[in-house]
Amino acid sequence: FEPSPVSECFASDTTLRRRALKSLSRRMPFRPWLKFVDLYIIRRGFLDGMPGLIYCRLHMLYENMIVINMREQKQREHV
C-alpha cells in the first residue's frame, strides 16, 4: 500500500477511510504494546481478571507476529 495522507483518515468514503487508517496503523511504533494498552486499559479488559489479561496478551503477541512477518517480507523483497 502507498502511504495515505492523514486527511484521508477523515474521509466520508468508508473504504478510503479504512484504507488510510490501516496504512497509518501499520507504520505506528510499538503497535503490539498499543494494542495491549487499548484492550486492557482503555477497553477495561482488567475487569475480566486473569482471562482478560491472557486475552489481551494473546492479542499483543498476535500483533507482534504480524510485525515480525512484515519485517521478514520486506527483507525478502530487498534481497
PDB file of N, CA and C in Angstrom:
ATOM      1  N   PHE A   1       0.820  -1.193   0.000  1.00  0.00           N
ATOM      2  CA  PHE A   1       0.000   0.000   0.000  1.00  0.00           C
ATOM      3  C   PHE A   1       0.862   1.255   0.000  1.00  0.00           C
ATOM      4  N   GLU A   2       0.331   2.299  -0.580  1.00  0.00           N
ATOM      5  CA  GLU A   2       1.012   3.579  -0.563  1.00  0.00           C
ATOM      6  C   GLU A   2       0.693   4.294   0.741  1.00  0.00           C
ATOM      7  N   PRO A   3       1.616   5.121   1.227  1.00  0.00           N
ATOM      8  CA  PRO A   3       1.291   5.892   2.421  1.00  0.00           C
ATOM      9  C   PRO A   3       0.144   6.854   2.136  1.00  0.00           C
ATOM     10  N   SER A   4      -0.847   6.853   2.997  1.00  0.00           N
ATOM     11  CA  SER A   4      -2.010   7.710   2.807  1.00  0.00           C
ATOM     12  C   SER A   4      -1.863   8.982   3.614  1.00  0.00           C
ATOM     13  N   PRO A   5      -2.313  10.096   3.066  1.00  0.00           N
ATOM     14  CA  PRO A   5      -2.268  11.329   3.834  1.00  0.00           C
ATOM     15  C   PRO A   5      -3.231  11.247   5.021  1.00  0.00           C
ATOM     16  N   VAL A   6      -2.921  11.990   6.030  1.00  0.00           N
ATOM     17  CA  VAL A   6      -3.735  11.982   7.243  1.00  0.00           C
ATOM     18  C   VAL A   6      -5.139  12.495   6.954  1.00  0.00           C
ATOM     19  N   SER A   7      -5.304  13.377   5.991  1.00  0.00           N
ATOM     20  CA  SER A   7      -6.628  13.922   5.692  1.00  0.00           C
ATOM     21  C   SER A   7      -7.591  12.841   5.211  1.00  0.00           C
ATOM     22  N   GLU A   8      -7.064  11.768   4.600  1.00  0.00           N
ATOM     23  CA  GLU A   8      -7.928  10.683   4.146  1.00  0.00           C
ATOM     24  C   GLU A   8      -8.491   9.876   5.312  1.00  0.00           C
ATOM     25  N   CYS A   9      -7.899   9.995   6.493  1.00  0.00           N
ATOM     26  CA  CYS A   9      -8.409   9.293   7.669  1.00  0.00           C
ATOM     27  C   CYS A   9      -9.774   9.827   8.087  1.00  0.00           C
ATOM     28  N   PHE A  10     -10.119  11.015   7.640  1.00  0.00           N
ATOM     29  CA  PHE A  10     -11.394  11.631   7.990  1.00  0.00           C
ATOM     30  C   PHE A  10     -12.336  11.718   6.796  1.00  0.00           C
ATOM     31  N   ALA A  11     -12.069  10.946   5.762  1.00  0.00           N
ATOM     32  CA  ALA A  11     -12.888  10.979   4.549  1.00  0.00           C
ATOM     33  C   ALA A  11     -14.279  10.404   4.829  1.00  0.00           C
ATOM     34  N   SER A  12     -15.252  10.859   4.071  1.00  0.00           N
ATOM     35  CA  SER A  12     -16.613  10.347   4.247  1.00  0.00           C
ATOM     36  C   SER A  12     -16.777   8.970   3.608  1.00  0.00           C
ATOM     37  N   ASP A  13     -15.949   8.644   2.625  1.00  0.00           N
ATOM     38  CA  ASP A  13     -15.982   7.324   1.992  1.00  0.00           C
ATOM     39  C   ASP A  13     -15.359   6.308   2.939  1.00  0.00           C
ATOM     40  N   THR A  14     -16.142   5.308   3.358  1.00  0.00           N
ATOM     41  CA  THR A  14     -15.659   4.366   4.368  1.00  0.00           C
ATOM     42  C   THR A  14     -14.493   3.515   3.872  1.00  0.00           C
ATOM     43  N   THR A  15     -14.500   3.142   2.605  1.00  0.00           N
ATOM     44  CA  THR A  15     -13.409   2.333   2.071  1.00  0.00           C
ATOM     45  C   THR A  15     -12.104   3.109   2.071  1.00  0.00           C
ATOM     46  N   LEU A  16     -12.165   4.360   1.640  1.00  0.00           N
ATOM     47  CA  LEU A  16     -10.979   5.216   1.624  1.00  0.00           C
ATOM     48  C   LEU A  16     -10.480   5.460   3.039  1.00  0.00           C
ATOM     49  N   ARG A  17     -11.404   5.710   3.961  1.00  0.00           N
ATOM     50  CA  ARG A  17     -11.028   5.969   5.352  1.00  0.00           C
ATOM     51  C   ARG A  17     -10.389   4.727   5.981  1.00  0.00           C
ATOM     52  N   ARG A  18     -10.979   3.558   5.748  1.00  0.00           N
ATOM     53  CA  ARG A  18     -10.437   2.319   6.316  1.00  0.00           C
ATOM     54  C   ARG A  18      -9.041   2.035   5.773  1.00  0.00           C
ATOM     55  N   ARG A  19      -8.852   2.238   4.473  1.00  0.00           N
ATOM     56  CA  ARG A  19      -7.549   2.005   3.853  1.00  0.00           C
ATOM     57  C   ARG A  19      -6.492   2.959   4.426  1.00  0.00           C
ATOM     58  N   ALA A  20      -6.866   4.222   4.626  1.00  0.00           N
ATOM     59  CA  ALA A  20      -5.922   5.196   5.172  1.00  0.00           C
ATOM     60  C   ALA A  20      -5.574   4.875   6.620  1.00  0.00           C
ATOM     61  N   LEU A  21      -6.560   4.492   7.418  1.00  0.00           N
ATOM     62  CA  LEU A  21      -6.303   4.159   8.817  1.00  0.00           C
ATOM     63  C   LEU A  21      -5.453   2.899   8.946  1.00  0.00           C
ATOM     64  N   LYS A  22      -5.697   1.933   8.077  1.00  0.00           N
ATOM     65  CA  LYS A  22      -4.911   0.704   8.099  1.00  0.00           C
ATOM     66  C   LYS A  22      -3.456   0.986   7.740  1.00  0.00           C
ATOM     67  N   SER A  23      -3.260   1.825   6.740  1.00  0.00           N
ATOM     68  CA  SER A  23      -1.909   2.197   6.335  1.00  0.00           C
ATOM     69  C   SER A  23      -1.192   2.959   7.447  1.00  0.00           C
ATOM     70  N   LEU A  24      -1.922   3.829   8.104  1.00  0.00           N
ATOM     71  CA  LEU A  24      -1.342   4.610   9.199  1.00  0.00           C
ATOM     72  C   LEU A  24      -1.000   3.715  10.386  1.00  0.00           C
ATOM     73  N   SER A  25      -1.900   2.808  10.738  1.00  0.00           N
ATOM     74  CA  SER A  25      -1.657   1.949  11.898  1.00  0.00           C
ATOM     75  C   SER A  25      -0.510   0.977  11.654  1.00  0.00           C
ATOM     76  N   ARG A  26      -0.299   0.594  10.408  1.00  0.00           N
ATOM     77  CA  ARG A  26       0.781  -0.329  10.079  1.00  0.00           C
ATOM     78  C   ARG A  26       2.151   0.275  10.357  1.00  0.00           C
ATOM     79  N   ARG A  27       2.247   1.597  10.287  1.00  0.00           N
ATOM     80  CA  ARG A  27       3.540   2.267  10.481  1.00  0.00           C
ATOM     81  C   ARG A  27       3.756   2.766  11.897  1.00  0.00           C
ATOM     82  N   MET A  28       2.812   2.518  12.793  1.00  0.00           N
ATOM     83  CA  MET A  28       2.934   3.015  14.163  1.00  0.00           C
ATOM     84  C   MET A  28       4.008   2.256  14.928  1.00  0.00           C
ATOM     85  N   PRO A  29       4.834   2.973  15.684  1.00  0.00           N
ATOM     86  CA  PRO A  29       5.814   2.269  16.517  1.00  0.00           C
ATOM     87  C   PRO A  29       5.116   1.673  17.738  1.00  0.00           C
ATOM     88  N   PHE A  30       5.657   0.595  18.269  1.00  0.00           N
ATOM     89  CA  PHE A  30       5.134  -0.072  19.464  1.00  0.00           C
ATOM     90  C   PHE A  30       3.692  -0.540  19.280  1.00  0.00           C
ATOM     91  N   ARG A  31       3.341  -0.957  18.080  1.00  0.00           N
ATOM     92  CA  ARG A  31       1.970  -1.360  17.797  1.00  0.00           C
ATOM     93  C   ARG A  31       1.459  -2.486  18.701  1.00  0.00           C
ATOM     94  N   PRO A  32       2.263  -3.532  18.988  1.00  0.00           N
ATOM     95  CA  PRO A  32       1.756  -4.571  19.890  1.00  0.00           C
ATOM     96  C   PRO A  32       1.427  -4.025  21.281  1.00  0.00           C
ATOM     97  N   TRP A  33       2.283  -3.151  21.798  1.00  0.00           N
ATOM     98  CA  TRP A  33       2.027  -2.586  23.132  1.00  0.00           C
ATOM     99  C   TRP A  33       0.827  -1.655  23.116  1.00  0.00           C
ATOM    100  N   LEU A  34       0.668  -0.911  22.044  1.00  0.00           N
ATOM    101  CA  LEU A  34      -0.505  -0.035  21.950  1.00  0.00           C
ATOM    102  C   LEU A  34      -1.790  -0.853  21.902  1.00  0.00           C
ATOM    103  N   LYS A  35      -1.746  -2.001  21.233  1.00  0.00           N
ATOM    104  CA  LYS A  35      -2.909  -2.892  21.185  1.00  0.00           C
ATOM    105  C   LYS A  35      -3.236  -3.399  22.590  1.00  0.00           C
ATOM    106  N   PHE A  36      -2.203  -3.767  23.342  1.00  0.00           N
ATOM    107  CA  PHE A  36      -2.410  -4.237  24.712  1.00  0.00           C
ATOM    108  C   PHE A  36      -3.022  -3.143  25.584  1.00  0.00           C
ATOM    109  N   VAL A  37      -2.474  -1.941  25.504  1.00  0.00           N
ATOM    110  CA  VAL A  37      -2.999  -0.819  26.300  1.00  0.00           C
ATOM    111  C   VAL A  37      -4.444  -0.530  25.907  1.00  0.00           C
ATOM    112  N   ASP A  38      -4.731  -0.578  24.619  1.00  0.00           N
ATOM    113  CA  ASP A  38      -6.091  -0.328  24.159  1.00  0.00           C
ATOM    114  C   ASP A  38      -7.061  -1.354  24.729  1.00  0.00           C
ATOM    115  N   LEU A  39      -6.713  -2.626  24.629  1.00  0.00           N
ATOM    116  CA  LEU A  39      -7.629  -3.671  25.077  1.00  0.00           C
ATOM    117  C   LEU A  39      -7.704  -3.780  26.600  1.00  0.00           C
ATOM    118  N   TYR A  40      -6.565  -3.702  27.269  1.00  0.00           N
ATOM    119  CA  TYR A  40      -6.536  -3.971  28.701  1.00  0.00           C
ATOM    120  C   TYR A  40      -6.929  -2.765  29.553  1.00  0.00           C
ATOM    121  N   ILE A  41      -6.512  -1.585  29.130  1.00  0.00           N
ATOM    122  CA  ILE A  41      -6.787  -0.407  29.951  1.00  0.00           C
ATOM    123  C   ILE A  41      -7.968   0.391  29.403  1.00  0.00           C
ATOM    124  N   ILE A  42      -7.895   0.795  28.136  1.00  0.00           N
ATOM    125  CA  ILE A  42      -8.939   1.659  27.578  1.00  0.00           C
ATOM    126  C   ILE A  42     -10.266   0.916  27.470  1.00  0.00           C
ATOM    127  N   ARG A  43     -10.227  -0.329  27.001  1.00  0.00           N
ATOM    128  CA  ARG A  43     -11.470  -1.103  26.873  1.00  0.00           C
ATOM    129  C   ARG A  43     -11.752  -1.950  28.115  1.00  0.00           C
ATOM    130  N   ARG A  44     -11.001  -1.715  29.172  1.00  0.00           N
ATOM    131  CA  ARG A  44     -11.199  -2.288  30.513  1.00  0.00           C
ATOM    132  C   ARG A  44     -11.173  -3.810  30.545  1.00  0.00           C
ATOM    133  N   GLY A  45     -10.170  -4.383  29.898  1.00  0.00           N
ATOM    134  CA  GLY A  45     -10.006  -5.830  29.953  1.00  0.00           C
ATOM    135  C   GLY A  45      -9.610  -6.310  31.338  1.00  0.00           C
ATOM    136  N   PHE A  46      -9.059  -5.410  32.156  1.00  0.00           N
ATOM    137  CA  PHE A  46      -8.647  -5.776  33.513  1.00  0.00           C
ATOM    138  C   PHE A  46      -9.840  -6.171  34.382  1.00  0.00           C
ATOM    139  N   LEU A  47     -11.055  -5.751  33.996  1.00  0.00           N
ATOM    140  CA  LEU A  47     -12.238  -6.118  34.769  1.00  0.00           C
ATOM    141  C   LEU A  47     -12.549  -7.614  34.667  1.00  0.00           C
ATOM    142  N   ASP A  48     -12.013  -8.282  33.655  1.00  0.00           N
ATOM    143  CA  ASP A  48     -12.239  -9.721  33.488  1.00  0.00           C
ATOM    144  C   ASP A  48     -11.246 -10.560  34.274  1.00  0.00           C
ATOM    145  N   GLY A  49     -10.304  -9.922  34.946  1.00  0.00           N
ATOM    146  CA  GLY A  49      -9.324 -10.652  35.746  1.00  0.00           C
ATOM    147  C   GLY A  49      -8.286 -11.337  34.881  1.00  0.00           C
ATOM    148  N   MET A  50      -7.909 -12.543  35.304  1.00  0.00           N
ATOM    149  CA  MET A  50      -6.864 -13.288  34.596  1.00  0.00           C
ATOM    150  C   MET A  50      -7.256 -13.626  33.155  1.00  0.00           C
ATOM    151  N   PRO A  51      -8.504 -14.041  32.871  1.00  0.00           N
ATOM    152  CA  PRO A  51      -8.855 -14.294  31.466  1.00  0.00           C
ATOM    153  C   PRO A  51      -8.710 -13.038  30.591  1.00  0.00           C
ATOM    154  N   GLY A  52      -9.019 -11.861  31.122  1.00  0.00           N
ATOM    155  CA  GLY A  52      -8.855 -10.623  30.372  1.00  0.00           C
ATOM    156  C   GLY A  52      -7.401 -10.332  30.080  1.00  0.00           C
ATOM    157  N   LEU A  53      -6.538 -10.582  31.070  1.00  0.00           N
ATOM    158  CA  LEU A  53      -5.102 -10.380  30.882  1.00  0.00           C
ATOM    159  C   LEU A  53      -4.561 -11.336  29.827  1.00  0.00           C
ATOM    160  N   ILE A  54      -4.959 -12.594  29.897  1.00  0.00           N
ATOM    161  CA  ILE A  54      -4.497 -13.581  28.912  1.00  0.00           C
ATOM    162  C   ILE A  54      -4.968 -13.205  27.512  1.00  0.00           C
ATOM    163  N   TYR A  55      -6.227 -12.805  27.395  1.00  0.00           N
ATOM    164  CA  TYR A  55      -6.782 -12.410  26.098  1.00  0.00           C
ATOM    165  C   TYR A  55      -6.006 -11.224  25.515  1.00  0.00           C
ATOM    166  N   CYS A  56      -5.736 -10.224  26.331  1.00  0.00           N
ATOM    167  CA  CYS A  56      -5.027  -9.029  25.844  1.00  0.00           C
ATOM    168  C   CYS A  56      -3.585  -9.350  25.481  1.00  0.00           C
ATOM    169  N   ARG A  57      -2.935 -10.217  26.253  1.00  0.00           N
ATOM    170  CA  ARG A  57      -1.563 -10.595  25.931  1.00  0.00           C
ATOM    171  C   ARG A  57      -1.504 -11.404  24.641  1.00  0.00           C
ATOM    172  N   LEU A  58      -2.511 -12.257  24.414  1.00  0.00           N
ATOM    173  CA  LEU A  58      -2.537 -13.022  23.170  1.00  0.00           C
ATOM    174  C   LEU A  58      -2.716 -12.101  21.960  1.00  0.00           C
ATOM    175  N   HIS A  59      -3.545 -11.077  22.102  1.00  0.00           N
ATOM    176  CA  HIS A  59      -3.693 -10.101  21.019  1.00  0.00           C
ATOM    177  C   HIS A  59      -2.393  -9.347  20.787  1.00  0.00           C
ATOM    178  N   MET A  60      -1.686  -9.023  21.865  1.00  0.00           N
ATOM    179  CA  MET A  60      -0.411  -8.340  21.739  1.00  0.00           C
ATOM    180  C   MET A  60       0.594  -9.237  21.007  1.00  0.00           C
ATOM    181  N   LEU A  61       0.636 -10.524  21.353  1.00  0.00           N
ATOM    182  CA  LEU A  61       1.539 -11.451  20.676  1.00  0.00           C
ATOM    183  C   LEU A  61       1.180 -11.612  19.201  1.00  0.00           C
ATOM    184  N   TYR A  62      -0.111 -11.634  18.896  1.00  0.00           N
ATOM    185  CA  TYR A  62      -0.564 -11.727  17.509  1.00  0.00           C
ATOM    186  C   TYR A  62      -0.089 -10.514  16.703  1.00  0.00           C
ATOM    187  N   GLU A  63      -0.241  -9.313  17.274  1.00  0.00           N
ATOM    188  CA  GLU A  63       0.232  -8.099  16.599  1.00  0.00           C
ATOM    189  C   GLU A  63       1.744  -8.154  16.404  1.00  0.00           C
ATOM    190  N   ASN A  64       2.450  -8.693  17.397  1.00  0.00           N
ATOM    191  CA  ASN A  64       3.904  -8.809  17.293  1.00  0.00           C
ATOM    192  C   ASN A  64       4.293  -9.754  16.160  1.00  0.00           C
ATOM    193  N   MET A  65       3.549 -10.852  16.005  1.00  0.00           N
ATOM    194  CA  MET A  65       3.830 -11.782  14.912  1.00  0.00           C
ATOM    195  C   MET A  65       3.596 -11.119  13.555  1.00  0.00           C
ATOM    196  N   ILE A  66       2.588 -10.278  13.458  1.00  0.00           N
ATOM    197  CA  ILE A  66       2.326  -9.548  12.219  1.00  0.00           C
ATOM    198  C   ILE A  66       3.497  -8.627  11.895  1.00  0.00           C
ATOM    199  N   VAL A  67       3.989  -7.917  12.914  1.00  0.00           N
ATOM    200  CA  VAL A  67       5.123  -7.010  12.709  1.00  0.00           C
ATOM    201  C   VAL A  67       6.353  -7.791  12.259  1.00  0.00           C
ATOM    202  N   ILE A  68       6.613  -8.926  12.888  1.00  0.00           N
ATOM    203  CA  ILE A  68       7.766  -9.755  12.518  1.00  0.00           C
ATOM    204  C   ILE A  68       7.628 -10.256  11.084  1.00  0.00           C
ATOM    205  N   ASN A  69       6.453 -10.743  10.715  1.00  0.00           N
ATOM    206  CA  ASN A  69       6.242 -11.237   9.346  1.00  0.00           C
ATOM    207  C   ASN A  69       6.392 -10.128   8.319  1.00  0.00           C
ATOM    208  N   MET A  70       5.909  -8.944   8.629  1.00  0.00           N
ATOM    209  CA  MET A  70       6.056  -7.821   7.693  1.00  0.00           C
ATOM    210  C   MET A  70       7.523  -7.454   7.519  1.00  0.00           C
ATOM    211  N   ARG A  71       8.284  -7.485   8.619  1.00  0.00           N
ATOM    212  CA  ARG A  71       9.709  -7.184   8.554  1.00  0.00           C
ATOM    213  C   ARG A  71      10.444  -8.214   7.704  1.00  0.00           C
ATOM    214  N   GLU A  72      10.115  -9.494   7.902  1.00  0.00           N
ATOM    215  CA  GLU A  72      10.741 -10.547   7.109  1.00  0.00           C
ATOM    216  C   GLU A  72      10.389 -10.423   5.632  1.00  0.00           C
ATOM    217  N   GLN A  73       9.148 -10.083   5.350  1.00  0.00           N
ATOM    218  CA  GLN A  73       8.725  -9.920   3.961  1.00  0.00           C
ATOM    219  C   GLN A  73       9.476  -8.771   3.292  1.00  0.00           C
ATOM    220  N   LYS A  74       9.673  -7.676   4.032  1.00  0.00           N
ATOM    221  CA  LYS A  74      10.425  -6.543   3.489  1.00  0.00           C
ATOM    222  C   LYS A  74      11.871  -6.943   3.208  1.00  0.00           C
ATOM    223  N   GLN A  75      12.471  -7.737   4.098  1.00  0.00           N
ATOM    224  CA  GLN A  75      13.841  -8.172   3.897  1.00  0.00           C
ATOM    225  C   GLN A  75      13.958  -9.057   2.660  1.00  0.00           C
ATOM    226  N   ARG A  76      12.975  -9.939   2.446  1.00  0.00           N
ATOM    227  CA  ARG A  76      12.998 -10.805   1.266  1.00  0.00           C
ATOM    228  C   ARG A  76      12.876 -10.011  -0.017  1.00  0.00           C
ATOM    229  N   GLU A  77      12.104  -8.936   0.001  1.00  0.00           N
ATOM    230  CA  GLU A  77      11.936  -8.116  -1.188  1.00  0.00           C
ATOM    231  C   GLU A  77      13.207  -7.361  -1.536  1.00  0.00           C
ATOM    232  N   HIS A  78      13.989  -6.981  -0.526  1.00  0.00           N
ATOM    233  CA  HIS A  78      15.202  -6.196  -0.776  1.00  0.00           C
ATOM    234  C   HIS A  78      16.420  -7.063  -1.111  1.00  0.00           C
ATOM    235  N   VAL A  79      16.296  -8.369  -0.921  1.00  0.00           N
ATOM    236  CA  VAL A  79      17.436  -9.254  -1.199  1.00  0.00           C
ATOM    237  C   VAL A  79      17.425  -9.695  -2.626  1.00  0.00           C
TER     238      VAL A  79
END
